[in-house]
Coordinates of C-alpha atoms and ligand atoms in Angstrom, one line a residue:
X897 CA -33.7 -22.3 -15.8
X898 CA -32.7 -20.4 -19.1
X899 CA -33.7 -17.3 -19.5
X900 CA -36.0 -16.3 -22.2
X901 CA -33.7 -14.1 -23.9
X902 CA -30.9 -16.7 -23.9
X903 CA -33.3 -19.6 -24.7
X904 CA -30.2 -21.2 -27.0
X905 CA -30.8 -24.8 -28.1
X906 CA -28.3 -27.4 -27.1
X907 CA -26.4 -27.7 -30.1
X908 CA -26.1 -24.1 -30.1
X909 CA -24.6 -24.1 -26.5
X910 CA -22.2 -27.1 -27.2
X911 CA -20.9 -25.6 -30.2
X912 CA -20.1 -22.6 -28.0
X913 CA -18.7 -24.7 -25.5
X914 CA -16.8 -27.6 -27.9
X915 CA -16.3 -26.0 -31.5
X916 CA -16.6 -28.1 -33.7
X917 CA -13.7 -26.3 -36.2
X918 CA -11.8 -27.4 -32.9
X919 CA -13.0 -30.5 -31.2
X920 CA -13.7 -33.0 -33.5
X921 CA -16.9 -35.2 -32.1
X922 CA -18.8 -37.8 -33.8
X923 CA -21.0 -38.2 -31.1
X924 CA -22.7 -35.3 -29.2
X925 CA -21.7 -34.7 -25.8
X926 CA -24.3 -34.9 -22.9
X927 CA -25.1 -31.3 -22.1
X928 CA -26.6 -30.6 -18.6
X929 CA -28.1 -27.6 -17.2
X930 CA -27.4 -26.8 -13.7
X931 CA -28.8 -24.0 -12.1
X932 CA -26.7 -21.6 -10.9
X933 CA -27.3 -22.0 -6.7
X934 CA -27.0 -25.6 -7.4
X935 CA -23.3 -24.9 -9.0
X936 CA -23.1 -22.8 -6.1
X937 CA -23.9 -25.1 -3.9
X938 CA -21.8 -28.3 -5.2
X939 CA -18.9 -26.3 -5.6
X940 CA -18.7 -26.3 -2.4
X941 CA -20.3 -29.5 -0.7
X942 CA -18.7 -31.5 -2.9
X943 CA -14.7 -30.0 -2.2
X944 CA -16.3 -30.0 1.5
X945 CA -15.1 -33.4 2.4
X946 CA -18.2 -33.9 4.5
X947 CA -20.1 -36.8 4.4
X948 CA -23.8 -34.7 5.2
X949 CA -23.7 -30.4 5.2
X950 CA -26.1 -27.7 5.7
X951 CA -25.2 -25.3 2.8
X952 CA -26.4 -21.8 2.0
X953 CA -25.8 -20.0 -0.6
X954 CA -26.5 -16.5 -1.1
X955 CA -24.9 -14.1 -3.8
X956 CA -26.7 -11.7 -6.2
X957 CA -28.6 -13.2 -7.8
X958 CA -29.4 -17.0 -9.6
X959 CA -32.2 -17.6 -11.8
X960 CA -35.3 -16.1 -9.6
X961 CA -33.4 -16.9 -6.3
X962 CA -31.1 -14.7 -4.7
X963 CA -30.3 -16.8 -1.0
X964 CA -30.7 -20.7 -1.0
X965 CA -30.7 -23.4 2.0
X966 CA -29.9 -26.8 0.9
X967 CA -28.7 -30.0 2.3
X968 CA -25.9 -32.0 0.8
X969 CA -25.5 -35.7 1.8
X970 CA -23.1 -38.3 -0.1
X971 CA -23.9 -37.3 -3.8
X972 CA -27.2 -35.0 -3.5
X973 CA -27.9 -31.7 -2.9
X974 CA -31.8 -30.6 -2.1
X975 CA -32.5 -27.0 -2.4
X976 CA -35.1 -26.7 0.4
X977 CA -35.8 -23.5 0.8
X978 CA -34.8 -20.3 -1.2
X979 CA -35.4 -16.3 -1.2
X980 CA -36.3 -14.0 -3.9
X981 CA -34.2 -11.7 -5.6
X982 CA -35.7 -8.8 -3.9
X983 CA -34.4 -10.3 -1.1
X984 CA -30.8 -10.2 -2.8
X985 CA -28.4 -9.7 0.4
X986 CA -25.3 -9.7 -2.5
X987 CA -27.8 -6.3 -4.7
X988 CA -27.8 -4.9 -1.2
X989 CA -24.4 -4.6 -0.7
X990 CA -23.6 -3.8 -4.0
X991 CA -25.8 -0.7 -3.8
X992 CA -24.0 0.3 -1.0
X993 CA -20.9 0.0 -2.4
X994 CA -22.0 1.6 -4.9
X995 CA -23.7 4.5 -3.7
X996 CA -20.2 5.0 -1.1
X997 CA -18.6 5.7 -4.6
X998 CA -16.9 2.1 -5.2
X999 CA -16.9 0.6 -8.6
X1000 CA -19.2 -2.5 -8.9
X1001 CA -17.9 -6.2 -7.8
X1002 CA -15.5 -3.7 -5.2
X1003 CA -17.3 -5.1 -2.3
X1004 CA -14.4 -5.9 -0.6
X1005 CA -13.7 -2.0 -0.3
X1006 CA -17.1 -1.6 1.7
X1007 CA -16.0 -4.4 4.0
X1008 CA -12.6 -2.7 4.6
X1009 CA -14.2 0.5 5.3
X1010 CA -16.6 -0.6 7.6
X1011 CA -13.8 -0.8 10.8
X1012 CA -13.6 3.0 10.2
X1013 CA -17.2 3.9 11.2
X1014 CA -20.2 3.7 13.4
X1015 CA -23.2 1.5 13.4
X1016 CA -25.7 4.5 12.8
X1017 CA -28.2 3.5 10.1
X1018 CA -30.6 1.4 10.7
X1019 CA -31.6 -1.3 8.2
X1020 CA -35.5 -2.0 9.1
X1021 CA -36.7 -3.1 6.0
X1022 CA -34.3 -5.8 5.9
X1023 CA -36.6 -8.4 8.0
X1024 CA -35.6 -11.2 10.1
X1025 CA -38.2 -13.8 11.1
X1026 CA -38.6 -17.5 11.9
X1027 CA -39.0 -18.7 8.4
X1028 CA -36.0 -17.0 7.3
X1029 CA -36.2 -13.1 5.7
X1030 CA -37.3 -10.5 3.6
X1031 CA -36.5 -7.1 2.4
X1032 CA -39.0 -4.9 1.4
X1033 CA -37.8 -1.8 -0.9
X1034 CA -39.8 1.3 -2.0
X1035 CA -41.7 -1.0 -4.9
X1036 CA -42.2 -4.6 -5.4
X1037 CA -39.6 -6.0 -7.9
X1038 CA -40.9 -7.3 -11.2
X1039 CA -39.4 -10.2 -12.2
X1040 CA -38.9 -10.2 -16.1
X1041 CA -37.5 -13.3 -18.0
X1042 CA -36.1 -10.9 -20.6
X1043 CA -33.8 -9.4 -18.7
X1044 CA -30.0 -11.0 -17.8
X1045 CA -30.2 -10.2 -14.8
X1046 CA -32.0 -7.7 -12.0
X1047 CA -29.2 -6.1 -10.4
X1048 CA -29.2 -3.0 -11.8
X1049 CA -32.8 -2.6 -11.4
X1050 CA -32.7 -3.7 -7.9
X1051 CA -29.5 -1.1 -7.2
X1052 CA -31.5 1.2 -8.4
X1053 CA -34.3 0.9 -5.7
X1054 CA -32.1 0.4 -3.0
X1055 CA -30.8 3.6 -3.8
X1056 CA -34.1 5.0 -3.5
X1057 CA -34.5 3.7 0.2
X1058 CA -30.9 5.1 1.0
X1059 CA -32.0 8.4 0.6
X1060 CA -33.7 8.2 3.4
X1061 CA -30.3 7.6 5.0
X1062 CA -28.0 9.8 3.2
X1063 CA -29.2 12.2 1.1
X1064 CA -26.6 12.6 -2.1
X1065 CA -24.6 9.2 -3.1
X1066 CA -20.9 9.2 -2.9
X1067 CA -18.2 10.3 -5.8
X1068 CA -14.8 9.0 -5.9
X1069 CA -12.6 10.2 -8.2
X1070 CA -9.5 8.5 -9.4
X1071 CA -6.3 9.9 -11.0
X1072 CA -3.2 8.8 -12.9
X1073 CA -0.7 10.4 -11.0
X1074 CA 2.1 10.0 -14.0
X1075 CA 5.2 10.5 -12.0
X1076 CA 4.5 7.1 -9.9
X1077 CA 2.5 6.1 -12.5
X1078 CA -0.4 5.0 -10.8
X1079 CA -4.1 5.4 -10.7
X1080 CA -5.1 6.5 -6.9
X1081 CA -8.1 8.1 -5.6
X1082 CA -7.7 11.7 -4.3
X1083 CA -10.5 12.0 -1.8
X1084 CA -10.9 11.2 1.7
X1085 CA -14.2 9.2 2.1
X1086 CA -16.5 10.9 4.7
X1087 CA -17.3 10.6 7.5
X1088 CA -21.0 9.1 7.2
X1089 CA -20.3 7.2 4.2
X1090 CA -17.9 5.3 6.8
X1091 CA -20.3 5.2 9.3
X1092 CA -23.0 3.9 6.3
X1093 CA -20.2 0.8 5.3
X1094 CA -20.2 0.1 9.2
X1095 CA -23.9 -0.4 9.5
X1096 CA -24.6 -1.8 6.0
X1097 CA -21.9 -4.4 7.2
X1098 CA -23.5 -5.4 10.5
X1099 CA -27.0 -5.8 9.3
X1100 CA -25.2 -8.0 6.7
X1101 CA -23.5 -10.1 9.6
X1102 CA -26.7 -10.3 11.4
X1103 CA -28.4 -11.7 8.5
X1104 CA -25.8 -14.5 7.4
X1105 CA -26.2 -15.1 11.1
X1106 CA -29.5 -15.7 11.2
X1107 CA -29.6 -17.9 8.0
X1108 CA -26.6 -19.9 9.1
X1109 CA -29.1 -20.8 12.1
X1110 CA -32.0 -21.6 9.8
X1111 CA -30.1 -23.7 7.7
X1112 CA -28.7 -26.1 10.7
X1113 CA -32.2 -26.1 12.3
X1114 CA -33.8 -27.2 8.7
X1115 CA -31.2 -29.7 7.9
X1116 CA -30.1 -31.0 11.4
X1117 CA -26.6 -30.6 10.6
X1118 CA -24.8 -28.0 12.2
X1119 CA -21.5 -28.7 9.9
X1120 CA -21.9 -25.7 7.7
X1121 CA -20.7 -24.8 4.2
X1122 CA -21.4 -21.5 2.4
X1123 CA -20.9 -20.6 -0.9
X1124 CA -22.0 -17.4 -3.1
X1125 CA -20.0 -14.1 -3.7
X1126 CA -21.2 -13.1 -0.2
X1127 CA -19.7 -15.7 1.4
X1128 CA -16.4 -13.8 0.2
X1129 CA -17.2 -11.6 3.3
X1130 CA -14.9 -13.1 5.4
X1131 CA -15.8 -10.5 8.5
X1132 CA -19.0 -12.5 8.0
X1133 CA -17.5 -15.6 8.0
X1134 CA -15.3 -14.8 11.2
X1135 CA -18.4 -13.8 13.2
X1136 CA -20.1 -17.4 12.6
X1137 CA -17.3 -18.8 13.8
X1138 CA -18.6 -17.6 17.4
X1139 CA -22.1 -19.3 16.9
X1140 CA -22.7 -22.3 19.3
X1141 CA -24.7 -24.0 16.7
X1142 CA -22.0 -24.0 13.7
X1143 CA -19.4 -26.4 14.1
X1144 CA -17.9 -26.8 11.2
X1145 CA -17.7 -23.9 8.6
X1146 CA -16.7 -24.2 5.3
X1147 CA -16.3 -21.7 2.3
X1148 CA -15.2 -22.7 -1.2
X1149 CA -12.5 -20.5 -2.4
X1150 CA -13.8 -19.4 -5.4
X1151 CA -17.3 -18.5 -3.7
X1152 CA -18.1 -16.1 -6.1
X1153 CA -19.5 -16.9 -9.7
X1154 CA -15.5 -17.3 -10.7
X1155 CA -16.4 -21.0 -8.7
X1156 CA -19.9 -21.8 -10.6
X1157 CA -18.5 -23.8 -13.5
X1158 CA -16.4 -26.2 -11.2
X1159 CA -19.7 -26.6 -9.3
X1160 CA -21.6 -27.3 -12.4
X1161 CA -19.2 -30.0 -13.0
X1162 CA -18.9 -31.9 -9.4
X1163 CA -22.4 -31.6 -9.9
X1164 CA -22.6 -33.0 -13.3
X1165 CA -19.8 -35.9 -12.0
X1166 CA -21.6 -36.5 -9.1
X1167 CA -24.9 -37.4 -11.2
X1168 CA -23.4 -39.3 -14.0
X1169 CA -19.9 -40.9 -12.4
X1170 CA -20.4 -43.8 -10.3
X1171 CA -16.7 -43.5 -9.3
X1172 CA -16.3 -39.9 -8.3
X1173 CA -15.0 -39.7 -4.8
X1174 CA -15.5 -36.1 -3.2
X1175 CA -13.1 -35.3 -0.9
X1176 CA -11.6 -32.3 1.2
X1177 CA -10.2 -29.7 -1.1
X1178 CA -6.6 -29.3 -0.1
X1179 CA -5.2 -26.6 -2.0
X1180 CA -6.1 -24.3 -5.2
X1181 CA -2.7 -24.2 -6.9
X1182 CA -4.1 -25.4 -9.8
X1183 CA -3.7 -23.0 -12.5
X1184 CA -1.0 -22.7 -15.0
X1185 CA 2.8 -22.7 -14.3
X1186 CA 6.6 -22.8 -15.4
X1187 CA 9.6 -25.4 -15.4
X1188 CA 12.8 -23.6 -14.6
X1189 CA 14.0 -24.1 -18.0
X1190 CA 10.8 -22.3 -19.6
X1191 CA 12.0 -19.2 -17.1
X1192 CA 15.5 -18.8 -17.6
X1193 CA 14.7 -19.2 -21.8
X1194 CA 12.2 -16.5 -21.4
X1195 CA 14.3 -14.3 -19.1
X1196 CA 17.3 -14.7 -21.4
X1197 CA 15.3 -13.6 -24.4
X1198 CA 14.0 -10.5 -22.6
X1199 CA 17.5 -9.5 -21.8
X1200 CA 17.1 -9.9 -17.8
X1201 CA 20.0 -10.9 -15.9
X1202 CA 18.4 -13.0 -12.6
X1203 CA 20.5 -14.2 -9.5
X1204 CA 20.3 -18.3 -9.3
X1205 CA 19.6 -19.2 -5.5
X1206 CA 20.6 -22.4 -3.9
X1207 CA 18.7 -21.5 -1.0
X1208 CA 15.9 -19.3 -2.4
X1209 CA 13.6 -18.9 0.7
X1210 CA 16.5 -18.7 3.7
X1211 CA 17.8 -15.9 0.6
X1212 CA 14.5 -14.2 -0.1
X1213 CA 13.5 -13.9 3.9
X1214 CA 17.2 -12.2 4.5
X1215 CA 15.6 -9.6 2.0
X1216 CA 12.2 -9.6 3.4
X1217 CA 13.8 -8.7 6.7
X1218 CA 15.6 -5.7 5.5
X1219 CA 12.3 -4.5 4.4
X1220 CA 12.4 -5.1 0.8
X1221 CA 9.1 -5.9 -1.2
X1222 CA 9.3 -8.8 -3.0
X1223 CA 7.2 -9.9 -5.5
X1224 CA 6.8 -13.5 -5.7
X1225 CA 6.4 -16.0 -8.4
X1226 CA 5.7 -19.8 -7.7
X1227 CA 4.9 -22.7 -9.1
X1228 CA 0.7 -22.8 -10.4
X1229 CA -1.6 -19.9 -9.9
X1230 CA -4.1 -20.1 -7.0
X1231 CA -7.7 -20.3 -8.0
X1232 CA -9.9 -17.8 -6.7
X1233 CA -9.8 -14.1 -5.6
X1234 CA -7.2 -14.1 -3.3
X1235 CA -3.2 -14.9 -3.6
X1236 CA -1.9 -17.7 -1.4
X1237 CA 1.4 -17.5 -1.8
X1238 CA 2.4 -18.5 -5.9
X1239 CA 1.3 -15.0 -7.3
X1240 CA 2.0 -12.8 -4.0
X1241 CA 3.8 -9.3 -3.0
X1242 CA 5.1 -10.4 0.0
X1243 CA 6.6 -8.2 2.6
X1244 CA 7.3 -7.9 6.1
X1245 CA 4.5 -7.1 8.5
X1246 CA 6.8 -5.6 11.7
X1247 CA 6.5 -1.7 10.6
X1248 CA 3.4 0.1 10.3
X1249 CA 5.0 1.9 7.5
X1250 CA 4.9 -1.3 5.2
X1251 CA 0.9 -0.7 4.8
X1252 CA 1.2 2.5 3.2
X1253 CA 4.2 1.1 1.2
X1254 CA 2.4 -1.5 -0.1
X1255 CA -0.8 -0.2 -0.6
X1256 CA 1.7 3.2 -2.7
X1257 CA 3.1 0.1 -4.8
X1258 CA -0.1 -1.5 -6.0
X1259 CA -2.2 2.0 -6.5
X1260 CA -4.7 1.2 -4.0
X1261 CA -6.6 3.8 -1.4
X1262 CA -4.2 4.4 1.7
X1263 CA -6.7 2.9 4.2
X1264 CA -7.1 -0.3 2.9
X1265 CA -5.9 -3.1 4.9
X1266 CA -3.7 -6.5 4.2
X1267 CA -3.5 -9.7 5.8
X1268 CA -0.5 -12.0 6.9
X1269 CA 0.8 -15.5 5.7
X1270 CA 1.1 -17.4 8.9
X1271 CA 2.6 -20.3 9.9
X1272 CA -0.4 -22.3 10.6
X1273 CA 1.2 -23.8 14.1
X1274 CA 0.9 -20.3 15.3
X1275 CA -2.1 -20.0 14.9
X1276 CA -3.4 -20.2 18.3
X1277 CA -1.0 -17.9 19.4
X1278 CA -1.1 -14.9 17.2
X1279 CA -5.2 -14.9 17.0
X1280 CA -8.3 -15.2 19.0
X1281 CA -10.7 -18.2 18.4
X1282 CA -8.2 -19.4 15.4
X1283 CA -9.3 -21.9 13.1
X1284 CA -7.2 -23.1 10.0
X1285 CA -7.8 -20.9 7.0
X1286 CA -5.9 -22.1 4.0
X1287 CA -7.8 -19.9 1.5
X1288 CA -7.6 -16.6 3.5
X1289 CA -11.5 -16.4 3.6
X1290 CA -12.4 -15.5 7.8
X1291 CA -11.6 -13.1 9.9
X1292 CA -10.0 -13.1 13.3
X1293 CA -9.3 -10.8 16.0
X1294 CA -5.3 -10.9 16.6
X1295 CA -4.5 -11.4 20.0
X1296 CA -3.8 -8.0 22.3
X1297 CA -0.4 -8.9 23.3
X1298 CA 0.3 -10.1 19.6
X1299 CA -0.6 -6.8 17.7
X1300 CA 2.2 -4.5 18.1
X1301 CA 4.2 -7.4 16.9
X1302 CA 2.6 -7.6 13.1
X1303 CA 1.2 -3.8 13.0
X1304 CA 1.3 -3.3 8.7
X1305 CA -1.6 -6.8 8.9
X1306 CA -3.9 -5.4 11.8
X1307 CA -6.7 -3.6 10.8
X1308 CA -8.1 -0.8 12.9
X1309 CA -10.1 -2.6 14.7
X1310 CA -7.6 -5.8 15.8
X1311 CA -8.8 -7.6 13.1
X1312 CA -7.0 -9.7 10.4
X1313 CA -8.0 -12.3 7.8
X1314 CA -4.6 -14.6 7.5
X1315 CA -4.0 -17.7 5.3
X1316 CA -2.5 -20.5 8.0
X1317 CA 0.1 -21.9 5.7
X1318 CA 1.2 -25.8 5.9
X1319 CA 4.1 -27.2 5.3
X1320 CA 1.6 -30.2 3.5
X1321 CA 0.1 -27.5 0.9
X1322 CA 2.3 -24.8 0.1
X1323 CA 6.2 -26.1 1.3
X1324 CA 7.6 -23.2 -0.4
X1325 CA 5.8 -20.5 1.0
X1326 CA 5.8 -22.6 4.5
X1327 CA 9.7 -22.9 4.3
X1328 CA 9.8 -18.7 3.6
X1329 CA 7.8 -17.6 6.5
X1330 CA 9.8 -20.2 9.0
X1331 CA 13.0 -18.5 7.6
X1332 CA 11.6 -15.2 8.2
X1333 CA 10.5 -16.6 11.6
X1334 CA 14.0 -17.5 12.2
X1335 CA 15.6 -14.0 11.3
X1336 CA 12.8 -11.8 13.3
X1337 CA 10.9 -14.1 15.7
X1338 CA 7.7 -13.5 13.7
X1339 CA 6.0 -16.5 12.2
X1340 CA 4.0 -14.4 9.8
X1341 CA 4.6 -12.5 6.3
X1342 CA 2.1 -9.4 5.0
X1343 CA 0.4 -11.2 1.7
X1344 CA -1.1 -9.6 -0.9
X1345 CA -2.1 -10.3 -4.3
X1346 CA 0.6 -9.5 -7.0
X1347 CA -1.3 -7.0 -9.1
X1348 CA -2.1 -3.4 -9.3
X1349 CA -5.3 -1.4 -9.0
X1350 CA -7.7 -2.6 -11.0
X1351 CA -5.6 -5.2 -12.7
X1352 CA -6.6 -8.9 -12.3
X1353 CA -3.7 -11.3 -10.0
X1354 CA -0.5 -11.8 -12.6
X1355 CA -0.5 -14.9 -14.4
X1356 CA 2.2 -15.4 -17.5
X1357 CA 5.9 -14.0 -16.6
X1358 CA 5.1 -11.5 -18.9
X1359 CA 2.6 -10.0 -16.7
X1360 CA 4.6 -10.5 -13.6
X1361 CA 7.7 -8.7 -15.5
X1362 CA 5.4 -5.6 -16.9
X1363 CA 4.5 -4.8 -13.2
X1364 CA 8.1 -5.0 -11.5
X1365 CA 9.3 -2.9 -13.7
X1366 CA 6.8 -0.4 -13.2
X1367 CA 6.3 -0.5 -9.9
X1368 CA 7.9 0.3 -6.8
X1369 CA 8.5 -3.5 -6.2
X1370 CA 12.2 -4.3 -4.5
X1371 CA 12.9 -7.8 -6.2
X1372 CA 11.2 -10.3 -8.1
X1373 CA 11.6 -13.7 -7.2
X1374 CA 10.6 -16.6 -10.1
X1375 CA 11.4 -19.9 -8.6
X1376 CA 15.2 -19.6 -7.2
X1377 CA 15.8 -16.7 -10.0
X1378 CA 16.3 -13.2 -8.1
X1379 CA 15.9 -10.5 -10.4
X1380 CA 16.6 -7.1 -9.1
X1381 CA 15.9 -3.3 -10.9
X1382 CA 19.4 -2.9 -11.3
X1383 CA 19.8 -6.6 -13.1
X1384 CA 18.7 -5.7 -16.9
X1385 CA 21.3 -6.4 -18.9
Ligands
FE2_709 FE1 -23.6 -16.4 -8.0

């Protein structure tokens, strides 16, 4: 569907999309629409590897919809039932985030706050019911084609209804604190904003819950793949993994709208190519990267001296276990929101002490948690109910006897959200963590993405070079370069 206010023609779209000053066409590309649950939806069926998949999406908001249930089999997807965008679960956190004093698409904070509180509030306008759900808010939404989207007006009312809750929304303020420079926030949340991100998270469980149930009993299939920026909540995810009726779950890494144009083009592929074969998504290191020879230039150039490594992980683990923070630059960038091991700060996960280190070092709030790198044969025994999770997207309790072992990744409620790492799709980072294993006993690093606050993950060198050397960050570690503060020439 195209909204009203965007109503471009498809000439106007393609020369948006394939300039004609750069791409030099006689013939005019085929142009197809997709709408943007069905992106959702194929971005994640199709990388699947499953031959037939309940899927449900549910984010903020697509076209008029704001959750939808299809079913995916071979090369189609059917959208068979979908929600309003009053009934937007993705608005619904938003506003809460919101309204605890986060900044928008910060979601993530709400989630990591939520272990910190009580489940006091209770949600009971968000309604659950055979055919699915509803939320009703202080007035009925008004859909308007004009509009880019409703999530500010939709914010807006939810806010209304949380007044009944709380009476004053949130403020955080954030500083630059120029001596570190860093931006950090000052204020210790509440208490009952806490106890609001613990409630506002459960009612959210309870509903993915319930839909993931809906969407096996309307399909038949109980092999279950999710997609949608809320299917980034991977306490969610974690709790589904405890459902008799899901057997399989999967969750596209880039769940969020970051993943809709790769959707839009399985889905596009799957309609026009006869030979497209849609397997299992392996890995996401498919982003941009450098040959050794492109480094050293570049590092030569800027006047860097760099240590060459003939063993760079047995080398970089030594340093790890001395509890240096490394930053870590490998091979191509991981897709998707989180860093799996190519754009990383890695550290080690032993000493409680590391989490506020870390945490210091990339300007985030104190209480924020991280999650580990793990060897993914340990899996079993460093967590409870463990499944594989190559793209760091579910959470898992760690096991009792295995928590004072890794204390900077548990979160205060023995939880944890860790990549399992192969040897098959990440051999570098696999071949760190064993050598880290071997030093400490511990088959696990802390992993977190290599950027500050409010900065997106590092890409170029030059990005990864601007943070280390304003940051608190030990060593930087570019393929087998070791760069050190004290190595400027
Ligand atoms: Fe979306």
């Amino acid at each position: 569907m195209r909204r009203k206010k965007f109503n471009y023609t498809d000439d106007e779209i393609l020369d948006v999309i394939f300039p004609k000053k750069i791409f030099r066409y006689d013939k005019r590309p085929k142009l197809v629409i997709v709408p943007h649950h069905i992106a959702h939806a194929a971005s994640v069926f199709f990388t699947s590897g499953l031959k037939k998949a309940a899927i449900l999406v549910i984010d903020g908001q697509g076209e008029d919809s704001s959750t939808s249930i299809a079913y995916g089999e071979d090369k189609t997807i059917k959208v068979l039932k979908s929600f309003p965008i009053q009934s937007s679960l993705g608005y619904f956190y938003e506003a809460v985030n919101k309204y605890i004093g986060f900044h928008y698409f910060d979601s993530g904070k709400t989630m990591g706050l939520a272990p910190y509180g009580k489940s006091i509030f209770n949600f009971k306008n968000i309604k659950l019911g055979n055919s699915g759900y509803n939320i009703v808010l202080p007035r009925k939404l008004k859909y308007s084609p004009e509009h880019l989207d409703e999530q500010e007006t939709l914010v807006n009312l939810w806010h209304k209804k949380i007044k009944e809750f709380i009476n004053q929304p949130n403020s955080i303020k954030y500083e630059f604190e120029k001596s570190k420079n860093r931006i950090i926030s000052k204020l210790e949340i509440p208490q009952i904003y806490k106890d609001f991100a613990t409630s506002a998270q459960a009612v959210l469980e309870k509903a993915i819950d319930h839909l993931a149930i809906l969407a096996v009993k309307m399909t038949g299939c109980n092999d279950l793949c999710i997609s949608g920026g809320v299917g980034l909540n991977c306490v969610a995810n974690g709790k589904l993994l405890y459902n008799p009726l899901v057997k399989t779950l999967y969750i596209f890494p880039a769940a969020n709208d970051a993943g809709v144009s790769a959707g839009a083009a399985l889905y596009a592929s799957a309609l026009y190519d006869k030979n497209a074969d849609f397997s299992r998504l392996e890995h996401i290191y498919l982003g941009p990267h450098y040959a050794n020879r492109q480094i050293r230039k570049i590092l030569n150039e800027s006047k860097i001296r760099y240590k060459i490594s003939n063993n760079i992980c047995k080398e970089t683990a030594c340093l790890l276990a001395k509890n240096k923070i490394i930053s870590w630059f490998q091979g191509k960038m991981e897709v998707g929101p989180r860093a799996l091991g190519n754009r990383s700060i890695l550290a080690s996960p032993l000493k409680k002490a590391m989490w506020k280190r870390v945490n210091i070092i990339k300007g985030r709030e104190l209480w924020r948690p991280f999650a580990p790198s793990t060897l993914e044969e340990y899996k079993d025994e460093y967590f409870e109910n463990a499944q594989s999770s190559p793209f760091m997207l579910k959470t898992f309790r760690v096991k009792k006897n295995k928590q004072s072992l890794i204390p900077a990744v548990v979160h205060i409620d023995g939880s944890t959200r860790p990549q399992t790492v192969s040897k098959k799709t990440n051999k570098k980072l696999w071949l760190l963590i064993n050598e880290f294993y071997k030093i400490t006993g511990v088959p696990a690093l802390l992993n977190t993405s290599f950027n500050r606050f409010g900065e997106p993950i590092v890409c170029t060198l030059q990005d990864a070079m601007a943070m280390f050397y304003n940051s608190g960050l030990d060593y930087l570690v570019i393929d087998n370069l070791i760069i050190s503060k004290e190595n400027k020439k």
